Short mmCIF file of C-alpha atoms and ligand atoms in Angstrom, two decimals:
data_model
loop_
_atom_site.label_atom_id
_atom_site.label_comp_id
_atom_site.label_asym_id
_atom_site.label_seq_id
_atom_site.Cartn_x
_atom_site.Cartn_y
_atom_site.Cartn_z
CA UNK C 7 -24.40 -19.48 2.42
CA UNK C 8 -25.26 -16.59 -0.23
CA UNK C 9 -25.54 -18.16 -3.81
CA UNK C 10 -25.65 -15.66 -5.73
CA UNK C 11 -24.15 -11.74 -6.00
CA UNK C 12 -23.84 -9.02 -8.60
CA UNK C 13 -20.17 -8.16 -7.36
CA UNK C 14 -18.22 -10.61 -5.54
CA UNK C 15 -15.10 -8.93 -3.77
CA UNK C 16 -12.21 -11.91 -3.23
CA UNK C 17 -9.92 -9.97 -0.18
CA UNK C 18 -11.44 -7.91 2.73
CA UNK C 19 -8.11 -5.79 2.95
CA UNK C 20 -8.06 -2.27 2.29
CA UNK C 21 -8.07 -2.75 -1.51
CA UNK C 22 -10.94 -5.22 -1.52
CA UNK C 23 -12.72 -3.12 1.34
CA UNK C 24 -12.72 -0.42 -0.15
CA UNK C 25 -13.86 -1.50 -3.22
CA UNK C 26 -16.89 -3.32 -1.80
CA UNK C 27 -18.03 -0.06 0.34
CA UNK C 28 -17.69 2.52 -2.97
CA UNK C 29 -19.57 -0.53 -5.18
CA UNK C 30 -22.67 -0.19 -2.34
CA UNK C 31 -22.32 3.41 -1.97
CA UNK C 32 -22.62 4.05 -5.93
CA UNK C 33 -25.61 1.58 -5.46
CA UNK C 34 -24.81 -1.90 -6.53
CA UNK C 35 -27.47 -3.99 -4.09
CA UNK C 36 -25.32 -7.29 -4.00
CA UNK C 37 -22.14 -7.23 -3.12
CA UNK C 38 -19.89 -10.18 -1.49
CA UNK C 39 -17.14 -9.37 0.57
CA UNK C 40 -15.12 -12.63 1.38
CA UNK C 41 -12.06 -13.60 3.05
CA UNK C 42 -10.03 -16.45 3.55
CA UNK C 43 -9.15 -15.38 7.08
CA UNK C 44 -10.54 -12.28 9.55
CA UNK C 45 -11.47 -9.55 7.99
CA UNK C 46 -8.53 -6.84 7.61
CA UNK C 47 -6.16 -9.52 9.15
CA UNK C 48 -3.44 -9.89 6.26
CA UNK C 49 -1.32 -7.30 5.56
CA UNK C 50 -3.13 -4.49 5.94
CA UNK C 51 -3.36 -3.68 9.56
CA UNK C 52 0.35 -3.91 9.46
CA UNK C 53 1.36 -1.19 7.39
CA UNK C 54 3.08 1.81 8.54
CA UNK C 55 -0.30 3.85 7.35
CA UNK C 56 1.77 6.45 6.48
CA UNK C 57 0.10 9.09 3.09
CA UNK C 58 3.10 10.53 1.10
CA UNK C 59 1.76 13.47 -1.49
CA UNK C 60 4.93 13.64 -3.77
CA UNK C 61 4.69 11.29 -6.37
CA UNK C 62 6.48 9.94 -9.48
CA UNK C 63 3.79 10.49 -11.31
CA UNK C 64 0.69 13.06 -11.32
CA UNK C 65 -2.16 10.22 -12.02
CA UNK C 66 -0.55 8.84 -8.50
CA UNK C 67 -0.80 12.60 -7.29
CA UNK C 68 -4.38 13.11 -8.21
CA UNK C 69 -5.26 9.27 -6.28
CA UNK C 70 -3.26 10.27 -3.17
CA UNK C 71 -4.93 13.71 -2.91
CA UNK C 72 -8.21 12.25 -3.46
CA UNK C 73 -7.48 9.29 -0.89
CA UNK C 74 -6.56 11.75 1.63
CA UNK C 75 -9.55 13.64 1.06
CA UNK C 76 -11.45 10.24 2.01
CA UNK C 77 -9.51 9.54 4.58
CA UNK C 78 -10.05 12.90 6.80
CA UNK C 79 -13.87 12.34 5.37
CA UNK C 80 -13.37 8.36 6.55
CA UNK C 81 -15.66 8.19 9.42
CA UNK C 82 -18.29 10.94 8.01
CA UNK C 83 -17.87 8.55 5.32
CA UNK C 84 -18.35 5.03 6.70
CA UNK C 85 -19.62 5.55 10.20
CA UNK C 86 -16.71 3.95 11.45
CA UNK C 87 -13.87 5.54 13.32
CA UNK C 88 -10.13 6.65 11.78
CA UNK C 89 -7.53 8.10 13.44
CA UNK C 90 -5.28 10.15 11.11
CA UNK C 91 -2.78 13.57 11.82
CA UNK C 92 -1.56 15.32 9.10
CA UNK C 93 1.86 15.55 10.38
CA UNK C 94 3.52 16.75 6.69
CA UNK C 95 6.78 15.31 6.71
CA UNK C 96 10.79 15.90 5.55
CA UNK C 97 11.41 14.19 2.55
CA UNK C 98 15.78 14.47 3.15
CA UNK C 99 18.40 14.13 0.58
CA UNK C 100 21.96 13.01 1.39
CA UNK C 101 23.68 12.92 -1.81
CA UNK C 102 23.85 15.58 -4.71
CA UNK C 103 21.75 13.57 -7.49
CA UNK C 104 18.83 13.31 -5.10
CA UNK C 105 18.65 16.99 -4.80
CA UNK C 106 17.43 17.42 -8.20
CA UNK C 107 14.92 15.02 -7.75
CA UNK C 108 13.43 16.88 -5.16
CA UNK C 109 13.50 19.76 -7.26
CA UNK C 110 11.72 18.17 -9.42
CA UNK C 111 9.22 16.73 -6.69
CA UNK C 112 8.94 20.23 -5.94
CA UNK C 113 8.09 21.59 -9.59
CA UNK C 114 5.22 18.77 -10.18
CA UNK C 115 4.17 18.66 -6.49
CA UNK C 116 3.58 22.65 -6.99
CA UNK C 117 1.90 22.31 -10.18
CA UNK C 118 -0.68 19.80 -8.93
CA UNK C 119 -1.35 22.38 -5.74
CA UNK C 120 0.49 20.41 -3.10
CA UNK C 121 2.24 22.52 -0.41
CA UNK C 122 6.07 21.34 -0.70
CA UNK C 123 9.19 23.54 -0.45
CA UNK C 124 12.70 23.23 -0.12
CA UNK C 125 14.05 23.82 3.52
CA UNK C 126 17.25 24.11 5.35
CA UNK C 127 18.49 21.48 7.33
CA UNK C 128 18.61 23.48 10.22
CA UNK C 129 14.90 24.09 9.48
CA UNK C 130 14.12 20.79 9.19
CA UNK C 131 15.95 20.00 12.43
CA UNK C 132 13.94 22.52 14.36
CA UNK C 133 10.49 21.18 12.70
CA UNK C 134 11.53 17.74 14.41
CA UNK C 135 14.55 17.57 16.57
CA UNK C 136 14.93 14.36 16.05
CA UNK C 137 16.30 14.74 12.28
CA UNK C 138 20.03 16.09 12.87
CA UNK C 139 21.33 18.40 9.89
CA UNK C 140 24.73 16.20 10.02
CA UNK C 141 25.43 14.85 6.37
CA UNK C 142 21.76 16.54 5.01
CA UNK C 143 22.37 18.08 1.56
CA UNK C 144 18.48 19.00 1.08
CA UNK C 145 15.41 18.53 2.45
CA UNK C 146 11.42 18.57 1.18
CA UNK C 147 8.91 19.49 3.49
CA UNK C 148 5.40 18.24 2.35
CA UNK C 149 2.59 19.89 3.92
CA UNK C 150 -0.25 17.47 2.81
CA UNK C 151 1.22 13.92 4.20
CA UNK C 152 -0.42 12.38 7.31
CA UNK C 153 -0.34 9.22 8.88
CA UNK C 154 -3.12 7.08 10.09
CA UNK C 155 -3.89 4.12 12.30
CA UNK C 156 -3.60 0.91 9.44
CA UNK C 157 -5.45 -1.28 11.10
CA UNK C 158 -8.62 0.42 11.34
CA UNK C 159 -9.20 1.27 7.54
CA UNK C 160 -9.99 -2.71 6.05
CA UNK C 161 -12.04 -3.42 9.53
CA UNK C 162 -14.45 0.24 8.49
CA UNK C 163 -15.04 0.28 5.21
CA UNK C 164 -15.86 -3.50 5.66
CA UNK C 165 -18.36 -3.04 8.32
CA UNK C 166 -19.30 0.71 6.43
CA UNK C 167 -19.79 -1.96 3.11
CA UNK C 168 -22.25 -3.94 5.56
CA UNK C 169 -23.90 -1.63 6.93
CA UNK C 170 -24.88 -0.71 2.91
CA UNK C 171 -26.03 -3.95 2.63
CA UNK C 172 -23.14 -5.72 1.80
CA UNK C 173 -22.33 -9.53 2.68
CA UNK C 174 -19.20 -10.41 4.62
CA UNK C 175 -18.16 -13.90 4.63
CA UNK C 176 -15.17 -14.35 6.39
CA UNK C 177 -12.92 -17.69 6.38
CA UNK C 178 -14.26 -18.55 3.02
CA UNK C 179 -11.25 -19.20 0.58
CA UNK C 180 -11.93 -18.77 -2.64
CA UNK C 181 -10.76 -21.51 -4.51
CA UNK C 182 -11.39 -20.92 -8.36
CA UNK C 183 -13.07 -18.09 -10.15
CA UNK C 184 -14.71 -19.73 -12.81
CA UNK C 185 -14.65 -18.51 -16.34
CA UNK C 186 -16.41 -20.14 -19.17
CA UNK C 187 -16.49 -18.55 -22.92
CA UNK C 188 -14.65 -15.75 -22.01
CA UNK C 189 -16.91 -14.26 -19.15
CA UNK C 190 -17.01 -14.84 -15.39
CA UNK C 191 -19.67 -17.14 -13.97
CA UNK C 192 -18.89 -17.05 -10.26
CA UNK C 193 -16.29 -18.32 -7.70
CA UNK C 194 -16.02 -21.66 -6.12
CA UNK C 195 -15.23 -21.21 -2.17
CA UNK C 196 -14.60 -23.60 0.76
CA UNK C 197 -18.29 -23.21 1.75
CA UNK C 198 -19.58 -23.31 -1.98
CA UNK C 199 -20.17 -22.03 -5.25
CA UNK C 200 -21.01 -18.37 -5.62
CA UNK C 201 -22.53 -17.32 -9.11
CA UNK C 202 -22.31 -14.08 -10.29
CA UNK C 203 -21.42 -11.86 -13.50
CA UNK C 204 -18.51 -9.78 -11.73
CA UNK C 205 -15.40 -11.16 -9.42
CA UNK C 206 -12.71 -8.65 -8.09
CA UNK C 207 -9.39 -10.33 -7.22
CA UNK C 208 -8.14 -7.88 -3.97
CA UNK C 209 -6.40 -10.89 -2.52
CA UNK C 210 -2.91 -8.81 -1.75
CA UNK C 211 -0.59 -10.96 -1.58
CA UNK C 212 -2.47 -14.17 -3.04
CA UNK C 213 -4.08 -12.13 -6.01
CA UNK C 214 -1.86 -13.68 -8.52
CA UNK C 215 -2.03 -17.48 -7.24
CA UNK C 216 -5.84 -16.98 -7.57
CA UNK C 217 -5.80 -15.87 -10.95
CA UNK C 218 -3.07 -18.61 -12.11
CA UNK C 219 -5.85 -20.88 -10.81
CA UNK C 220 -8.13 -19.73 -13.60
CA UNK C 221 -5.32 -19.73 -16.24
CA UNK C 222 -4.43 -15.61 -15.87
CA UNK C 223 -1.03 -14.43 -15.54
CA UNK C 224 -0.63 -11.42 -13.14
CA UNK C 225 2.89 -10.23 -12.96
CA UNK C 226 3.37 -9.38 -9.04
CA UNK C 227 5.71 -10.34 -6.62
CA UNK C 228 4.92 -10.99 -2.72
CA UNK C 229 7.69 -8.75 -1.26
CA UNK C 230 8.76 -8.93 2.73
CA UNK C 231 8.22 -5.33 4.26
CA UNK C 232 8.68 -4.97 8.13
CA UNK C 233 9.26 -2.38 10.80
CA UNK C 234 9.70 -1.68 14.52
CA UNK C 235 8.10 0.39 16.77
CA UNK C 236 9.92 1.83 19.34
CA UNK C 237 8.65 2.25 23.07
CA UNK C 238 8.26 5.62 24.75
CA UNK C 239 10.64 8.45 23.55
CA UNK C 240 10.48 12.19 25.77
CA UNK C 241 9.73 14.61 23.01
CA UNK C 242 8.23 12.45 20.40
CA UNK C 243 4.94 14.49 20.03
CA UNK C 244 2.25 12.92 17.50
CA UNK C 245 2.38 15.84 15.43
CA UNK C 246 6.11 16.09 14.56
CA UNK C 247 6.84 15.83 10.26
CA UNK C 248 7.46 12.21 9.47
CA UNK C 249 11.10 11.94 8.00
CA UNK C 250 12.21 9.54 4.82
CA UNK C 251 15.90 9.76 3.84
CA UNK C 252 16.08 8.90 0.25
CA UNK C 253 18.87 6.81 -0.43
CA UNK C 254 19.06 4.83 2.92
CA UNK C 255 15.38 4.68 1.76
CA UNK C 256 14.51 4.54 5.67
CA UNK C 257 10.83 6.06 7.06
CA UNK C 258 10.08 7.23 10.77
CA UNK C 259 6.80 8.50 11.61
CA UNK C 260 5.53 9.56 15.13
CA UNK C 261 3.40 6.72 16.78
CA UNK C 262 2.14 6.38 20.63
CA UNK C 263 4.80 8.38 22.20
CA UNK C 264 7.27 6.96 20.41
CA UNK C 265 8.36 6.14 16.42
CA UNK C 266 7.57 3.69 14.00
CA UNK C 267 10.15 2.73 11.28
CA UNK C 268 10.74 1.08 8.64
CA UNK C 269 12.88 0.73 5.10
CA UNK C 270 13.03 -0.40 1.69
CA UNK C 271 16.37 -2.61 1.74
CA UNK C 272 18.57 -3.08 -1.39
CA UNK C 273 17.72 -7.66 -0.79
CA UNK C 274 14.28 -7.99 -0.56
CA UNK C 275 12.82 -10.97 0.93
CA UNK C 276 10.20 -12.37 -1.90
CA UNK C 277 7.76 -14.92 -1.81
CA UNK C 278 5.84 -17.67 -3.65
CA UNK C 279 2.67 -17.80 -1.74
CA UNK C 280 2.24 -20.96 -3.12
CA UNK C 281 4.83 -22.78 -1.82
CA UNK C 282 3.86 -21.91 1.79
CA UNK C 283 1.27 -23.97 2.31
CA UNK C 284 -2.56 -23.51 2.43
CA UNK C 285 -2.75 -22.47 6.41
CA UNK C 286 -0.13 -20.09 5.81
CA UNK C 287 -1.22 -16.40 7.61
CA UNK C 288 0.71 -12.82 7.33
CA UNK C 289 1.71 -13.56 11.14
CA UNK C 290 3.71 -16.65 9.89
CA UNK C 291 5.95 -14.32 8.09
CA UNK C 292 9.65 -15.09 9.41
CA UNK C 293 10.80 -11.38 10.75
CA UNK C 294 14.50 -9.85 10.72
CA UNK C 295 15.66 -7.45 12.75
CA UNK C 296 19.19 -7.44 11.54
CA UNK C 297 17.87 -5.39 8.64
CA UNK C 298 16.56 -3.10 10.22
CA UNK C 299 19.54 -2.48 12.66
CA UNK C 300 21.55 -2.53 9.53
CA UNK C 301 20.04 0.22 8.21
CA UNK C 302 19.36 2.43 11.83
CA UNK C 303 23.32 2.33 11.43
CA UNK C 304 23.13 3.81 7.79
CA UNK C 305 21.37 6.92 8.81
CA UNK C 306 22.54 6.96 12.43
CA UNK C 307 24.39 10.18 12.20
CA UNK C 308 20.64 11.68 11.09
CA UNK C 309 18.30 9.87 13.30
CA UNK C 310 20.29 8.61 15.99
CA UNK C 311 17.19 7.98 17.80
CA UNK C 312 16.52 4.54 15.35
CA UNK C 313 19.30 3.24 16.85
CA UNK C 314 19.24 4.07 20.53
CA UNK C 315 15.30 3.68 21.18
CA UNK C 316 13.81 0.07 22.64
CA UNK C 317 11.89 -1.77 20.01
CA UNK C 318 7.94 -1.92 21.55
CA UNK C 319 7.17 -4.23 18.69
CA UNK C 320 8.16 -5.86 15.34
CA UNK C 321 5.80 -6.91 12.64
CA UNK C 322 5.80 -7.08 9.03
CA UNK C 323 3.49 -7.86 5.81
CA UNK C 324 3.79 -8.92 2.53
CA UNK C 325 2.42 -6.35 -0.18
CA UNK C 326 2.75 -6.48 -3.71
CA UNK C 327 5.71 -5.48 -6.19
CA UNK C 328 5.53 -4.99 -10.00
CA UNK C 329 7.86 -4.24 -12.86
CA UNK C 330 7.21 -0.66 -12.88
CA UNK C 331 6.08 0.03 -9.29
CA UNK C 332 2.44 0.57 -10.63
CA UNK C 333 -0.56 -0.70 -8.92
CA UNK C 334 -2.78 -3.21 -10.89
CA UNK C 335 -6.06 -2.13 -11.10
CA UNK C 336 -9.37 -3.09 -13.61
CA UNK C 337 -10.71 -5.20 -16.52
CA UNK C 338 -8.52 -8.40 -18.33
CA UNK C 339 -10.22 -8.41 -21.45
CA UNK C 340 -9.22 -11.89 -21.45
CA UNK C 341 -12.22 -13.02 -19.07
CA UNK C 342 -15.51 -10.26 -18.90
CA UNK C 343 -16.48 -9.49 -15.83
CA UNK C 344 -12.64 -10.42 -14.26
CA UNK C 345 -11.22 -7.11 -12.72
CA UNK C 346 -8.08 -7.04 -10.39
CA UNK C 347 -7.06 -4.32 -7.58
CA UNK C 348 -3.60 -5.31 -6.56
CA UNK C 349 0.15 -4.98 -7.22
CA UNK C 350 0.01 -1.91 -4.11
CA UNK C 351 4.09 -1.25 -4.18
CA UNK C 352 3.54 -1.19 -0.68
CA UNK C 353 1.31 1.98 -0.87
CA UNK C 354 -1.52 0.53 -0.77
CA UNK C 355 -3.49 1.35 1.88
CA UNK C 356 -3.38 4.47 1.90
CA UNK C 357 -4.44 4.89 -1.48
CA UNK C 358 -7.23 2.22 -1.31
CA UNK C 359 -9.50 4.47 -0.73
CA UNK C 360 -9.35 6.75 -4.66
CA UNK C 361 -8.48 3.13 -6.05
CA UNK C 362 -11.73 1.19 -4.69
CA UNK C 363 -13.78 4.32 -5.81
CA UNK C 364 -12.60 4.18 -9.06
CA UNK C 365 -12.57 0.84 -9.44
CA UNK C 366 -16.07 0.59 -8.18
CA UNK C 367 -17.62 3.27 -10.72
CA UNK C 368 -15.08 1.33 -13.40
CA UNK C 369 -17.31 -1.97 -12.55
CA UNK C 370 -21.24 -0.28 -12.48
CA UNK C 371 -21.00 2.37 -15.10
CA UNK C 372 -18.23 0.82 -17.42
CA UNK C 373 -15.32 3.54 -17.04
CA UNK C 374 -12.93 5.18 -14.04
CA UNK C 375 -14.07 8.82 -12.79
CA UNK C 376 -10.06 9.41 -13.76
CA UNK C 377 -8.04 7.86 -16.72
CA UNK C 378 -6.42 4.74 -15.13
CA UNK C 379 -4.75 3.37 -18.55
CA UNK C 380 -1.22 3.28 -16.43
CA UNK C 381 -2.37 0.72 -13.71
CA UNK C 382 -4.26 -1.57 -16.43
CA UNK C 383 -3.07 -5.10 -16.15
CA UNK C 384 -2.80 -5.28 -20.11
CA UNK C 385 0.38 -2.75 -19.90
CA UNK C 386 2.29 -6.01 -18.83
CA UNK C 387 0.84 -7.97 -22.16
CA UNK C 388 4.20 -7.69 -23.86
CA UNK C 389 6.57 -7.93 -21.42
CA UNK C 390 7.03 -11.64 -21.04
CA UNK C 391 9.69 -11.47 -18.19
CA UNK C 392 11.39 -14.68 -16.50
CA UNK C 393 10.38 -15.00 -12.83
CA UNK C 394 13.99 -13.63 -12.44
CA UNK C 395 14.06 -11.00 -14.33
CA UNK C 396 10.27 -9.80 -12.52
CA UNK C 397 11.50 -9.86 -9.32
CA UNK C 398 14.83 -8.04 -10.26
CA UNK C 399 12.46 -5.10 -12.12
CA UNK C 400 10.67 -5.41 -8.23
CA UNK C 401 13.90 -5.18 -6.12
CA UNK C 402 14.64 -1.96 -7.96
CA UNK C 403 11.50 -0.51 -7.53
CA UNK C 404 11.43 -1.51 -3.99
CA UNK C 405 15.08 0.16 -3.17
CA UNK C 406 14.33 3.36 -5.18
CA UNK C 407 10.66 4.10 -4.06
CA UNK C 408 11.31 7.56 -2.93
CA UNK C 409 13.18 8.18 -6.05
CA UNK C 410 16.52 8.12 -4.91
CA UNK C 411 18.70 7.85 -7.90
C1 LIG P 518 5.56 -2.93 7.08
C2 LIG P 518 4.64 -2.34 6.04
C3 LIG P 518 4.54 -0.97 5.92
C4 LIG P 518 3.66 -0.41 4.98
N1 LIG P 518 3.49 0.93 4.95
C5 LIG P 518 2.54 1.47 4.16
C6 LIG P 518 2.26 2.86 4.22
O1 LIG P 518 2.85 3.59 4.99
N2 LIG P 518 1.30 3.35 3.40
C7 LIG P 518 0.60 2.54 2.55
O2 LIG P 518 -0.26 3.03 1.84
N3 LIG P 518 0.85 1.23 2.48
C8 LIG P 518 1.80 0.67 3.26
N4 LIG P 518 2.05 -0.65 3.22
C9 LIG P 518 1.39 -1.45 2.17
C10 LIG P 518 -0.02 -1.82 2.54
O3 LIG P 518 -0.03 -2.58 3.71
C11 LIG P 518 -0.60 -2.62 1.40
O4 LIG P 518 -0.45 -1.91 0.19
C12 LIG P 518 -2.08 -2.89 1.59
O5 LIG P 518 -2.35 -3.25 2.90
C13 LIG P 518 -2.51 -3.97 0.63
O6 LIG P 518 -3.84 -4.28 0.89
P1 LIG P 518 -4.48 -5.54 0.21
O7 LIG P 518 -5.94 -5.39 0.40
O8 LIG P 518 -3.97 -5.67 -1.18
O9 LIG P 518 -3.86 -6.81 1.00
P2 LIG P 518 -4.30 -7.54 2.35
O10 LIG P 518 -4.53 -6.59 3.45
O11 LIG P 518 -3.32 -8.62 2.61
O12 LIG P 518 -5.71 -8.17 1.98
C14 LIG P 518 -5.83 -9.26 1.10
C15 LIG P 518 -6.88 -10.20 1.68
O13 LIG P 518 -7.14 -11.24 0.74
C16 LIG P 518 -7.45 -12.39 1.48
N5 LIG P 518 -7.31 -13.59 0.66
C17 LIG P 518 -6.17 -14.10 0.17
N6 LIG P 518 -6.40 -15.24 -0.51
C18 LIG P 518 -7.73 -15.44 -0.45
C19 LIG P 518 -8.61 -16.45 -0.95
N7 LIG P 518 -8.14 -17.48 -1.66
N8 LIG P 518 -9.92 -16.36 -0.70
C20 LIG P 518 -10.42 -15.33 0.03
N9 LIG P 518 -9.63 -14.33 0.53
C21 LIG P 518 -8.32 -14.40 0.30
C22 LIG P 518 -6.45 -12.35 2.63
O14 LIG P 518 -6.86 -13.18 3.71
C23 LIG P 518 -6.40 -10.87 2.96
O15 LIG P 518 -7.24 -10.53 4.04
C24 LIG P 518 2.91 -1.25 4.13
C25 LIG P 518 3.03 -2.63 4.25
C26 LIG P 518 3.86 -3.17 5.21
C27 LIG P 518 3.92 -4.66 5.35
#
């Protein structure tokens, strides 16, 4: 096994994928890409893949347009193939309060060139038929969003990050990264010691167990996120806007001829990945349906379809929550050479892209193309949260990620 790299990449999911093709492609020669199972395996490939514009905040604006970019560039990009439709979607209030925040989607969406305005519900019914104006007080349509397939962006920009020159090493857990004086010496594996200078931790849901390991505290919290995917509906046309309803916080896109679905529930299901044992896999997760029936019955007078469709297939993931619903992302100055790409709020995929290009030109040339001071992890230095209080910060950035208030 390799010995040695300049940049060793801990996590071939779309974060650490992504980060290891940019670091090639901006012309770092050796660079590790290692995984404790398959590449692309975890959660990844099990992600809705869905791109949503509208933002909270316009740094996460700028990323998304920028990852979109990438991904309609994706295979020009990484010789490997991507299929994505930008669908736009209906971004559908049900309650006064979250009217005004779509006005105010509207006002920073505008300002930061993204094409969003306010339509009717009958509108928004006829733009997909499926969405019934029953009980809709407002509606958003985004003109930018698209949807892609998730499980082919980890698997091509690792094998785009090869083909670069890249090493993959998959099923090789990393064990340890070492740090001595302050600076990062290497990692030690299941198949051996790896020295090097640099060590990203892009282990989704096992980033912060792999820090703790080394003595670093990453506040994150492995959250449950699942969905169906219905069989065959008549009508359900790949191209018809995907629909969130804020409150219900529930998200359909189109997908093989019939819908995938999802939601944010008010009880998350979080984990400690430690206590689950070393073997444990992302397919091990225990699934529940009820939720999601639960909540097909919540919005069942606007997308009766959730509730009538078969289910094709259920899967789920576990992605990362934080305090403030910010990604993690670059240096600790606690350890040189220790930078982190995590904490995705379960929008991580499709942002990896503008995140593992700017963390990449963050690691060779010392600074992010953009200002990324919001996702450092030394915001979280003085918040010195209980485990309860963490995941109770999560849970309410979980329920309220379209900004439902
Ligand atoms: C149901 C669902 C719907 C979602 N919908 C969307 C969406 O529409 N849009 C979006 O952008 N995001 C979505 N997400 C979130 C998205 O899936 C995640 O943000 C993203 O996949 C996180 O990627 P990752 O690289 O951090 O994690 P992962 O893909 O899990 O990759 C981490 C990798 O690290 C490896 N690893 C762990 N420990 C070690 C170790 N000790 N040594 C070596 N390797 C190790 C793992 O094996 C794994 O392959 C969704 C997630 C789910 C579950």
């Amino acid at each position: 096994m390799i010995q040695r790299a300049e940049v060793i990449v801990i996590g071939a999911g779309g974060l650490g994928a992504a980060t290891a093709f940019y670091l090639v492609k901006r012309g770092a020669r050796d660079v590790v890409l290692l995984d404790k199972y398959d590449i692309g395996s975890q959660t990844s490939p099990r992600a809705a893949g869905m791109v949503s514009c509208v933002r909270k905040s316009e740094l996460m604006i700028e990323l998304i347009k920028l990852a979109a970019e990438k991904i309609e560039r994706f295979t020009q990009e990484t010789g490997q193939p991507l299929d994505w439709i930008r669908s736009g979607s209906l971004k559908v209030a049900r309650r006064a309060p979250d009217i005004a925040v779509i006005e105010d989607d509207i006002v920073r969406g505008r300002r930061l060139g993204l094409d969003v305005e306010r339509i009717s519900p009958e509108e928004a019914h006829r733009l997909n038929p499926f969405l019934e104006p029953e009980g809709v007080a407002a509606v958003m349509r985004v003109g930018d969003d698209m949807y892609f397939d998730p499980a082919q962006v980890a698997v091509g920009f690792a094998r785009g990050a090869q083909a670069g020159g890249a090493t993959l090493l998959p099923h090789t857990a990393v064990t340890r990264v070492v740090i001595e004086r302050g600076a990062v010496k290497g990692v030690e594996t299941s198949r051996g010691a790896i020295h090097g200078p640099i060590v990203v931790d892009a282990a989704g849901a096992w980033t912060r167990q792999i820090a703790e390991a080394s003595g670093v505290r990453i506040p994150l919290v492995p959250t449950a996120q699942q969905l169906f995917v219905t069989g065959p509906v008549p009508g359900a046309s790949a191209d018809l806007p995907m629909v969130r309803i804020m409150d219900a916080a529930v998200y359909v896109r189109p997908c093989d001829g019939g819908f995938l679905w999802g939601v944010y529930e008010e009880d998350p299901r979080f984990f400690d990945m430690g206590s689950l044992g070393e073997s444990f896999q992302i397919k091990d997760m225990p699934l529940d349906a009820a939720v999601l029936w639960r909540y097909a019955d919540d919005v069942k007078r606007q997308m009766p379809v959730l509730s009538t469709a078969s289910v094709r297939e259920h899967r789920g993931g576990i992605p990362t929550m934080t305090a403030d619903g910010q990604h993690v992302v670059g240096p600790i100055p606690a350890a040189r050479g220790f930078f982190f790409a995590s904490g995705c709020n379960v929008a991580g995929l499709s942002i990896s892209p503008a995140l593992g290009d700017a963390l990449a030109a963050w690691i060779l040339e010392g600074a992010p193309p953009i200002d990324l001071t919001p996702l450092a992890v030394t915001r979280f230095a003085a918040g010195s949260w209980s485990e309860a209080q963490l995941r109770e910060r999560a849970r309410w950035q979980y329920r309220h990620f379209y900004g439902s208030v």
